[in-house]
Amino acid sequence: MTAFTPVLPERTAGYLRAGLHQVKGWLNVSTAVYLSGVEAAQRGAGVSGDVAEIGIHHGKSFLCLALDLPADQRAVAIDVFDDQTANLDQSGRGDRDIFEQNLATYGAGDNVDIVQSSSLDLEQAGFVAAGRRFRIFSIDGGHTDQITVNDLRIAERTVVDHGLVVLDDVLNRHWLGVITGLFSYLGDGGSLVPAVLVPNKLILATSADQAKHCRAMFAEQFPDGLEKADVPLAGHQIDVYGDRPWLVRGEDGRSEPVTGHELMATITAARLGELEQQLRSARAELDTTRRQLDATRQQLRTAAQPLYRRAARRLPWLVRPVRPVLRRVRAVVRRPR
């Protein structure tokens, strides 16, 4: 089922429609829609604060948060970039030059601050105590359990009351350090509260009340995306939002699809059931045809044998030259399917 995004600012809408697939990275299209929609909804609700992301790569998800920000808000990009000695688990390889080119291409360069650092060094560098506070803090850096706990602690201490923290790869089977770190953080008294799961990212709020507010905001902004409500997770209730083919709505009133976004979700359950039935029927018909072919081969062998023997007795001079040909014919007839 095709779904409509909330109305998005023009740069954001344009990036989703035509730019997202141009930027290298790992970001589900629907998750890009959810991130962009939440950022716009927060701004519309008057939530103040900057936005930040740990782990930039080329800026694919960062641009969902950084476009069209008000003049008094900044977007902070944190990455080790070419200092790969600080990339402890080799989870991605950021490229600052390409990132800055993408910022310029999509119009986000003027309000972006770049912090080239490991997130493990942020607190010592004064990042937490500096007073900068965020309404959205995206975590997509190192994927070990220790780094995940560190980054959640950094986000917890710098996000505003109505802010949200977005944790990437929480259910990625290749990076189990993330979910291990999440449960360690929650088990050790972390105050962030899980609220919404979108494809490959968990969104956390600053309190149980704010988690309820987040879930209500998602229900209002993305009614067609909800897959399952009230799912238990670590003692909390979350809502699960899935992948959809989106029509991106801009402030100019146009609704256009995300370029190159093709989904199995575009096939309805009824149509999928119909296709499965057709496949079963085709397989049954193929089995019947094979059985008929086997029977026909057997009939041909049975009919040919007496004719061949009779010809061999009466016309040996004729049979002798064609025996090699007949042997090949019999071999083909007897060949298993």
mmCIF file of C-alpha atoms in Angstrom:
data_model
loop_
_atom_site.group_PDB
_atom_site.id
_atom_site.type_symbol
_atom_site.label_atom_id
_atom_site.label_comp_id
_atom_site.label_asym_id
_atom_site.label_seq_id
_atom_site.Cartn_x
_atom_site.Cartn_y
_atom_site.Cartn_z
ATOM 1 C CA MET A 1 0.000 0.000 0.000
ATOM 2 C CA THR A 2 1.428 3.367 -1.030
ATOM 3 C CA ALA A 3 1.728 5.803 1.866
ATOM 4 C CA PHE A 4 2.005 9.587 1.998
ATOM 5 C CA THR A 5 4.664 11.378 3.995
ATOM 6 C CA PRO A 6 3.739 14.369 6.116
ATOM 7 C CA VAL A 7 4.261 17.667 4.306
ATOM 8 C CA LEU A 8 8.013 18.282 4.248
ATOM 9 C CA PRO A 9 10.118 21.379 3.514
ATOM 10 C CA GLU A 10 11.149 21.605 -0.105
ATOM 11 C CA ARG A 11 14.847 20.811 0.301
ATOM 12 C CA THR A 12 14.044 17.793 2.439
ATOM 13 C CA ALA A 13 11.363 16.613 0.027
ATOM 14 C CA GLY A 14 13.708 17.069 -2.917
ATOM 15 C CA TYR A 15 16.476 15.122 -1.203
ATOM 16 C CA LEU A 16 14.174 12.189 -0.464
ATOM 17 C CA ARG A 17 12.737 12.147 -3.967
ATOM 18 C CA ALA A 18 15.897 12.469 -6.020
ATOM 19 C CA GLY A 19 18.984 12.736 -3.822
ATOM 20 C CA LEU A 20 18.774 9.890 -1.345
ATOM 21 C CA HIS A 21 19.785 7.188 -3.824
ATOM 22 C CA GLN A 22 22.721 9.313 -4.995
ATOM 23 C CA VAL A 23 24.467 9.368 -1.609
ATOM 24 C CA LYS A 24 26.409 6.238 -0.736
ATOM 25 C CA GLY A 25 25.493 4.599 2.535
ATOM 26 C CA TRP A 26 23.221 2.150 4.307
ATOM 27 C CA LEU A 27 19.823 3.635 5.032
ATOM 28 C CA ASN A 28 16.408 2.120 4.431
ATOM 29 C CA VAL A 29 14.279 4.472 2.336
ATOM 30 C CA SER A 30 11.351 4.302 4.749
ATOM 31 C CA THR A 31 13.683 5.060 7.656
ATOM 32 C CA ALA A 32 14.893 8.141 5.792
ATOM 33 C CA VAL A 33 11.257 9.212 5.503
ATOM 34 C CA TYR A 34 10.664 8.625 9.223
ATOM 35 C CA LEU A 35 13.774 10.611 10.208
ATOM 36 C CA SER A 36 12.915 13.534 7.939
ATOM 37 C CA GLY A 37 9.295 13.540 9.071
ATOM 38 C CA VAL A 38 10.178 13.492 12.765
ATOM 39 C CA GLU A 39 12.645 16.348 12.333
ATOM 40 C CA ALA A 40 10.007 18.450 10.554
ATOM 41 C CA ALA A 41 7.331 17.540 13.122
ATOM 42 C CA GLN A 42 9.590 18.546 16.003
ATOM 43 C CA ARG A 43 10.314 21.868 14.347
ATOM 44 C CA GLY A 44 6.618 22.426 13.717
ATOM 45 C CA ALA A 45 5.912 21.737 17.389
ATOM 46 C CA GLY A 46 8.459 24.333 18.458
ATOM 47 C CA VAL A 47 11.009 21.933 19.969
ATOM 48 C CA SER A 48 14.289 23.835 20.201
ATOM 49 C CA GLY A 49 17.800 22.453 20.015
ATOM 50 C CA ASP A 50 20.363 21.345 17.492
ATOM 51 C CA VAL A 51 20.634 17.967 15.750
ATOM 52 C CA ALA A 52 23.628 15.633 15.816
ATOM 53 C CA GLU A 53 24.857 12.362 14.426
ATOM 54 C CA ILE A 54 27.758 10.124 15.424
ATOM 55 C CA GLY A 55 28.979 8.172 12.398
ATOM 56 C CA ILE A 56 28.550 10.066 9.144
ATOM 57 C CA HIS A 57 30.056 8.046 6.286
ATOM 58 C CA HIS A 58 28.935 10.221 3.315
ATOM 59 C CA GLY A 59 25.991 11.892 5.050
ATOM 60 C CA LYS A 60 23.068 9.815 3.807
ATOM 61 C CA SER A 61 21.092 9.898 7.069
ATOM 62 C CA PHE A 62 22.665 13.127 8.345
ATOM 63 C CA LEU A 63 21.085 15.052 5.474
ATOM 64 C CA CYS A 64 17.641 13.851 6.569
ATOM 65 C CA LEU A 65 18.182 15.831 9.778
ATOM 66 C CA ALA A 66 20.272 18.778 8.600
ATOM 67 C CA LEU A 67 18.269 20.236 5.697
ATOM 68 C CA ASP A 68 16.028 23.292 6.136
ATOM 69 C CA LEU A 69 17.033 23.920 9.752
ATOM 70 C CA PRO A 70 16.083 27.304 11.215
ATOM 71 C CA ALA A 71 18.868 29.883 11.258
ATOM 72 C CA ASP A 72 19.368 29.533 15.007
ATOM 73 C CA GLN A 73 19.861 25.753 14.892
ATOM 74 C CA ARG A 74 22.909 23.758 13.896
ATOM 75 C CA ALA A 75 23.626 20.243 12.720
ATOM 76 C CA VAL A 76 26.674 18.575 14.271
ATOM 77 C CA ALA A 77 28.473 15.797 12.375
ATOM 78 C CA ILE A 78 30.791 13.591 14.448
ATOM 79 C CA ASP A 79 33.094 11.089 12.741
ATOM 80 C CA VAL A 80 36.699 9.921 12.761
ATOM 81 C CA PHE A 81 36.729 10.269 8.940
ATOM 82 C CA ASP A 82 40.250 9.523 7.654
ATOM 83 C CA ASP A 83 41.627 8.726 11.127
ATOM 84 C CA GLN A 84 40.824 5.047 10.695
ATOM 85 C CA THR A 85 43.023 4.035 13.622
ATOM 86 C CA ALA A 86 40.112 5.278 15.756
ATOM 87 C CA ASN A 87 37.605 3.141 13.828
ATOM 88 C CA LEU A 88 37.974 0.238 16.239
ATOM 89 C CA ASP A 89 35.532 -2.221 14.646
ATOM 90 C CA GLN A 90 35.782 -0.999 11.030
ATOM 91 C CA SER A 91 32.040 -0.250 10.954
ATOM 92 C CA GLY A 92 31.963 2.067 7.977
ATOM 93 C CA ARG A 93 34.582 4.411 6.564
ATOM 94 C CA GLY A 94 33.678 8.080 6.500
ATOM 95 C CA ASP A 95 35.055 10.344 3.814
ATOM 96 C CA ARG A 96 35.082 14.004 4.802
ATOM 97 C CA ASP A 97 35.643 15.373 1.295
ATOM 98 C CA ILE A 98 32.704 13.442 -0.157
ATOM 99 C CA PHE A 99 30.581 14.367 2.855
ATOM 100 C CA GLU A 100 31.288 18.080 2.406
ATOM 101 C CA GLN A 101 30.532 17.790 -1.318
ATOM 102 C CA ASN A 102 27.156 16.238 -0.477
ATOM 103 C CA LEU A 103 26.438 19.015 2.014
ATOM 104 C CA ALA A 104 27.078 21.598 -0.697
ATOM 105 C CA THR A 105 25.072 19.684 -3.316
ATOM 106 C CA TYR A 106 21.937 19.494 -1.194
ATOM 107 C CA GLY A 107 22.247 22.867 0.522
ATOM 108 C CA ALA A 108 23.166 21.975 4.092
ATOM 109 C CA GLY A 109 26.702 23.314 4.425
ATOM 110 C CA ASP A 110 26.057 26.662 6.088
ATOM 111 C CA ASN A 111 24.524 25.298 9.275
ATOM 112 C CA VAL A 112 26.799 22.280 9.822
ATOM 113 C CA ASP A 113 29.576 21.904 12.386
ATOM 114 C CA ILE A 114 31.988 19.024 11.816
ATOM 115 C CA VAL A 115 33.668 17.387 14.793
ATOM 116 C CA GLN A 116 36.405 15.017 13.628
ATOM 117 C CA SER A 117 36.798 12.807 16.662
ATOM 118 C CA SER A 118 36.068 9.409 18.130
ATOM 119 C CA SER A 119 32.921 9.520 20.211
ATOM 120 C CA LEU A 120 34.991 7.942 23.005
ATOM 121 C CA ASP A 121 36.904 11.232 23.263
ATOM 122 C CA LEU A 122 33.914 13.598 23.260
ATOM 123 C CA GLU A 123 33.436 13.914 26.999
ATOM 124 C CA GLN A 124 37.116 14.499 27.667
ATOM 125 C CA ALA A 125 37.099 17.159 24.931
ATOM 126 C CA GLY A 126 34.313 19.017 26.745
ATOM 127 C CA PHE A 127 31.523 18.150 24.315
ATOM 128 C CA VAL A 128 29.071 17.168 27.048
ATOM 129 C CA ALA A 129 29.824 20.072 29.352
ATOM 130 C CA ALA A 130 29.907 22.672 26.576
ATOM 131 C CA GLY A 131 26.200 23.418 26.849
ATOM 132 C CA ARG A 132 25.158 22.370 23.351
ATOM 133 C CA ARG A 133 21.905 20.459 23.501
ATOM 134 C CA PHE A 134 20.110 18.429 20.865
ATOM 135 C CA ARG A 135 16.523 17.674 19.926
ATOM 136 C CA ILE A 136 17.601 14.720 17.741
ATOM 137 C CA PHE A 137 20.753 12.714 18.419
ATOM 138 C CA SER A 138 21.471 9.927 15.905
ATOM 139 C CA ILE A 139 23.949 7.199 16.884
ATOM 140 C CA ASP A 140 25.580 5.282 14.011
ATOM 141 C CA GLY A 141 29.232 5.145 15.024
ATOM 142 C CA GLY A 142 31.229 2.242 16.415
ATOM 143 C CA HIS A 143 29.151 -0.918 16.792
ATOM 144 C CA THR A 144 30.826 -2.566 19.781
ATOM 145 C CA ASP A 145 28.877 -2.882 23.016
ATOM 146 C CA GLN A 146 31.271 -0.512 24.838
ATOM 147 C CA ILE A 147 31.007 2.199 22.186
ATOM 148 C CA THR A 148 27.224 1.812 22.024
ATOM 149 C CA VAL A 149 26.948 2.333 25.792
ATOM 150 C CA ASN A 150 29.285 5.342 25.578
ATOM 151 C CA ASP A 151 27.313 6.940 22.757
ATOM 152 C CA LEU A 152 23.973 6.383 24.510
ATOM 153 C CA ARG A 153 25.412 8.031 27.624
ATOM 154 C CA ILE A 154 26.631 10.995 25.569
ATOM 155 C CA ALA A 155 23.207 11.345 23.947
ATOM 156 C CA GLU A 156 21.388 10.947 27.277
ATOM 157 C CA ARG A 157 23.321 13.859 28.765
ATOM 158 C CA THR A 158 22.994 16.214 25.795
ATOM 159 C CA VAL A 159 19.443 15.674 24.492
ATOM 160 C CA VAL A 160 16.663 18.105 25.486
ATOM 161 C CA ASP A 161 13.580 16.955 27.408
ATOM 162 C CA HIS A 162 11.446 16.613 24.273
ATOM 163 C CA GLY A 163 14.315 15.271 22.217
ATOM 164 C CA LEU A 164 14.826 11.871 20.646
ATOM 165 C CA VAL A 165 17.790 9.521 20.324
ATOM 166 C CA VAL A 166 18.053 7.274 17.252
ATOM 167 C CA LEU A 167 20.119 4.082 17.576
ATOM 168 C CA ASP A 168 21.182 2.418 14.323
ATOM 169 C CA ASP A 169 21.608 -1.311 13.586
ATOM 170 C CA VAL A 170 19.865 -2.354 16.789
ATOM 171 C CA LEU A 171 18.621 -5.604 15.187
ATOM 172 C CA ASN A 172 21.426 -6.099 12.678
ATOM 173 C CA ARG A 173 22.657 -9.695 13.071
ATOM 174 C CA HIS A 174 26.113 -8.678 11.806
ATOM 175 C CA TRP A 175 26.609 -6.082 14.563
ATOM 176 C CA LEU A 176 25.307 -7.692 17.732
ATOM 177 C CA GLY A 177 27.432 -5.356 19.845
ATOM 178 C CA VAL A 178 24.735 -2.712 19.343
ATOM 179 C CA ILE A 179 21.885 -4.637 20.950
ATOM 180 C CA THR A 180 24.279 -5.945 23.601
ATOM 181 C CA GLY A 181 25.266 -2.365 24.389
ATOM 182 C CA LEU A 182 21.641 -1.227 24.429
ATOM 183 C CA PHE A 183 20.656 -3.822 27.031
ATOM 184 C CA SER A 184 23.779 -3.081 29.068
ATOM 185 C CA TYR A 185 22.892 0.606 29.032
ATOM 186 C CA LEU A 186 19.282 -0.008 30.034
ATOM 187 C CA GLY A 187 20.294 -2.561 32.670
ATOM 188 C CA ASP A 188 22.780 -0.140 34.220
ATOM 189 C CA GLY A 189 20.146 2.515 34.798
ATOM 190 C CA GLY A 190 20.164 4.409 31.535
ATOM 191 C CA SER A 191 17.305 6.900 31.489
ATOM 192 C CA LEU A 192 16.438 6.812 27.788
ATOM 193 C CA VAL A 193 13.214 4.921 27.049
ATOM 194 C CA PRO A 194 12.567 2.871 23.872
ATOM 195 C CA ALA A 195 9.554 4.218 21.979
ATOM 196 C CA VAL A 196 9.466 3.309 18.275
ATOM 197 C CA LEU A 197 11.226 0.782 16.061
ATOM 198 C CA VAL A 198 11.629 1.653 12.377
ATOM 199 C CA PRO A 199 13.585 -0.422 9.840
ATOM 200 C CA ASN A 200 17.032 -0.925 11.397
ATOM 201 C CA LYS A 201 16.749 1.909 13.960
ATOM 202 C CA LEU A 202 15.326 2.235 17.464
ATOM 203 C CA ILE A 203 14.050 5.617 18.587
ATOM 204 C CA LEU A 204 14.332 6.394 22.286
ATOM 205 C CA ALA A 205 12.816 9.233 24.308
ATOM 206 C CA THR A 206 13.983 10.943 27.493
ATOM 207 C CA SER A 207 11.251 9.526 29.747
ATOM 208 C CA ALA A 208 8.258 7.214 29.760
ATOM 209 C CA ASP A 209 5.929 10.191 29.228
ATOM 210 C CA GLN A 210 8.013 11.437 26.306
ATOM 211 C CA ALA A 211 8.022 7.926 24.831
ATOM 212 C CA LYS A 212 4.215 8.019 24.822
ATOM 213 C CA HIS A 213 4.370 11.430 23.159
ATOM 214 C CA CYS A 214 6.782 10.060 20.535
ATOM 215 C CA ARG A 215 4.492 7.138 19.768
ATOM 216 C CA ALA A 216 1.525 9.496 19.436
ATOM 217 C CA MET A 217 3.516 11.728 17.082
ATOM 218 C CA PHE A 218 4.422 8.760 14.877
ATOM 219 C CA ALA A 219 0.802 7.626 14.793
ATOM 220 C CA GLU A 220 -0.231 11.083 13.639
ATOM 221 C CA GLN A 221 2.549 11.634 11.116
ATOM 222 C CA PHE A 222 2.817 8.100 9.674
ATOM 223 C CA PRO A 223 -0.534 6.325 10.119
ATOM 224 C CA ASP A 224 0.097 4.017 7.153
ATOM 225 C CA GLY A 225 3.474 2.875 8.452
ATOM 226 C CA LEU A 226 2.377 1.204 11.687
ATOM 227 C CA GLU A 227 2.825 -2.578 11.646
ATOM 228 C CA LYS A 228 2.400 -3.526 15.288
ATOM 229 C CA ALA A 229 1.601 -1.592 18.454
ATOM 230 C CA ASP A 230 2.445 -2.189 22.108
ATOM 231 C CA VAL A 231 5.354 -4.548 21.536
ATOM 232 C CA PRO A 232 7.288 -5.352 24.757
ATOM 233 C CA LEU A 233 10.980 -4.399 24.733
ATOM 234 C CA ALA A 234 13.151 -4.418 27.850
ATOM 235 C CA GLY A 235 10.242 -3.642 30.129
ATOM 236 C CA HIS A 236 8.793 -0.945 27.882
ATOM 237 C CA GLN A 237 6.119 -0.827 25.174
ATOM 238 C CA ILE A 238 7.128 0.239 21.675
ATOM 239 C CA ASP A 239 5.392 0.590 18.308
ATOM 240 C CA VAL A 240 6.871 -0.993 15.188
ATOM 241 C CA TYR A 241 6.789 0.871 11.866
ATOM 242 C CA GLY A 242 7.632 -0.866 8.611
ATOM 243 C CA ASP A 243 8.769 -0.376 5.054
ATOM 244 C CA ARG A 244 6.344 1.245 2.617
ATOM 245 C CA PRO A 245 6.447 2.748 -0.896
ATOM 246 C CA TRP A 246 6.202 6.459 -0.103
ATOM 247 C CA LEU A 247 4.861 9.439 -1.969
ATOM 248 C CA VAL A 248 6.800 12.426 -0.691
ATOM 249 C CA ARG A 249 4.650 15.495 -0.126
ATOM 250 C CA GLY A 250 6.301 18.905 -0.388
ATOM 251 C CA GLU A 251 5.139 22.351 0.639
ATOM 252 C CA ASP A 252 4.303 23.097 -2.998
ATOM 253 C CA GLY A 253 1.532 20.494 -2.885
ATOM 254 C CA ARG A 254 3.257 17.945 -5.141
ATOM 255 C CA SER A 255 3.377 14.273 -4.180
ATOM 256 C CA GLU A 256 6.125 12.288 -5.886
ATOM 257 C CA PRO A 257 7.711 8.892 -5.179
ATOM 258 C CA VAL A 258 11.179 8.261 -3.861
ATOM 259 C CA THR A 259 13.373 7.518 -6.882
ATOM 260 C CA GLY A 260 14.112 3.838 -7.360
ATOM 261 C CA HIS A 261 12.138 2.672 -4.323
ATOM 262 C CA GLU A 262 10.732 -0.735 -5.236
ATOM 263 C CA LEU A 263 9.202 -3.020 -2.619
ATOM 264 C CA MET A 264 7.553 -6.364 -2.206
ATOM 265 C CA ALA A 265 5.213 -4.318 -0.041
ATOM 266 C CA THR A 266 3.654 -2.946 -3.215
ATOM 267 C CA ILE A 267 2.071 -6.403 -3.777
ATOM 268 C CA THR A 268 -1.078 -6.778 -1.731
ATOM 269 C CA ALA A 269 -1.602 -9.871 0.397
ATOM 270 C CA ALA A 270 -4.482 -10.972 -1.855
ATOM 271 C CA ARG A 271 -2.368 -10.584 -4.979
ATOM 272 C CA LEU A 272 0.532 -12.427 -3.358
ATOM 273 C CA GLY A 273 -1.804 -15.313 -2.472
ATOM 274 C CA GLU A 274 -3.049 -15.384 -6.067
ATOM 275 C CA LEU A 275 0.515 -15.552 -7.409
ATOM 276 C CA GLU A 276 1.398 -18.346 -4.990
ATOM 277 C CA GLN A 277 -1.649 -20.336 -6.163
ATOM 278 C CA GLN A 278 -0.635 -19.826 -9.778
ATOM 279 C CA LEU A 279 2.854 -21.080 -8.948
ATOM 280 C CA ARG A 280 1.464 -24.202 -7.265
ATOM 281 C CA SER A 281 -0.790 -24.884 -10.272
ATOM 282 C CA ALA A 282 2.100 -24.439 -12.687
ATOM 283 C CA ARG A 283 4.250 -26.863 -10.689
ATOM 284 C CA ALA A 284 1.432 -29.452 -10.650
ATOM 285 C CA GLU A 285 0.984 -29.078 -14.416
ATOM 286 C CA LEU A 286 4.726 -29.495 -14.927
ATOM 287 C CA ASP A 287 4.713 -32.700 -12.860
ATOM 288 C CA THR A 288 1.822 -34.060 -14.941
ATOM 289 C CA THR A 289 3.640 -33.249 -18.188
ATOM 290 C CA ARG A 290 6.778 -35.000 -16.953
ATOM 291 C CA ARG A 291 4.798 -38.141 -16.105
ATOM 292 C CA GLN A 292 3.172 -38.098 -19.554
ATOM 293 C CA LEU A 293 6.575 -37.688 -21.184
ATOM 294 C CA ASP A 294 7.963 -40.645 -19.231
ATOM 295 C CA ALA A 295 4.994 -42.780 -20.318
ATOM 296 C CA THR A 296 5.440 -41.767 -23.964
ATOM 297 C CA ARG A 297 9.150 -42.640 -23.843
ATOM 298 C CA GLN A 298 8.329 -46.057 -22.452
ATOM 299 C CA GLN A 299 5.731 -46.632 -25.179
ATOM 300 C CA LEU A 300 8.255 -45.677 -27.851
ATOM 301 C CA ARG A 301 10.847 -48.059 -26.439
ATOM 302 C CA THR A 302 8.306 -50.870 -26.244
ATOM 303 C CA ALA A 303 7.107 -50.297 -29.828
ATOM 304 C CA ALA A 304 10.607 -49.934 -31.287
ATOM 305 C CA GLN A 305 12.130 -53.097 -29.883
ATOM 306 C CA PRO A 306 10.200 -55.726 -31.998
ATOM 307 C CA LEU A 307 10.577 -53.611 -35.140
ATOM 308 C CA TYR A 308 14.306 -53.438 -34.642
ATOM 309 C CA ARG A 309 14.634 -57.173 -34.002
ATOM 310 C CA ARG A 310 12.568 -58.016 -37.135
ATOM 311 C CA ALA A 311 14.638 -55.684 -39.270
ATOM 312 C CA ALA A 312 17.858 -57.180 -37.881
ATOM 313 C CA ARG A 313 16.750 -60.675 -38.877
ATOM 314 C CA ARG A 314 15.428 -59.876 -42.332
ATOM 315 C CA LEU A 315 17.655 -56.992 -43.458
ATOM 316 C CA PRO A 316 20.980 -57.294 -41.659
ATOM 317 C CA TRP A 317 22.776 -55.452 -44.456
ATOM 318 C CA LEU A 318 20.482 -52.430 -43.778
ATOM 319 C CA VAL A 319 20.568 -52.532 -40.002
ATOM 320 C CA ARG A 320 24.331 -52.823 -39.610
ATOM 321 C CA PRO A 321 25.199 -49.250 -40.775
ATOM 322 C CA VAL A 322 22.437 -47.630 -38.743
ATOM 323 C CA ARG A 323 23.102 -49.473 -35.493
ATOM 324 C CA PRO A 324 25.285 -46.653 -34.086
ATOM 325 C CA VAL A 325 22.515 -44.188 -34.881
ATOM 326 C CA LEU A 326 19.894 -46.357 -33.227
ATOM 327 C CA ARG A 327 22.063 -46.753 -30.147
ATOM 328 C CA ARG A 328 22.290 -42.991 -29.843
ATOM 329 C CA VAL A 329 18.533 -42.650 -30.299
ATOM 330 C CA ARG A 330 17.932 -45.229 -27.547
ATOM 331 C CA ALA A 331 20.369 -43.404 -25.283
ATOM 332 C CA VAL A 332 18.469 -40.153 -25.772
ATOM 333 C CA VAL A 333 15.108 -41.834 -25.202
ATOM 334 C CA ARG A 334 16.357 -43.495 -22.036
ATOM 335 C CA ARG A 335 18.104 -40.372 -20.708
ATOM 336 C CA PRO A 336 16.683 -39.450 -17.289
ATOM 337 C CA ARG A 337 14.927 -36.109 -17.033
#
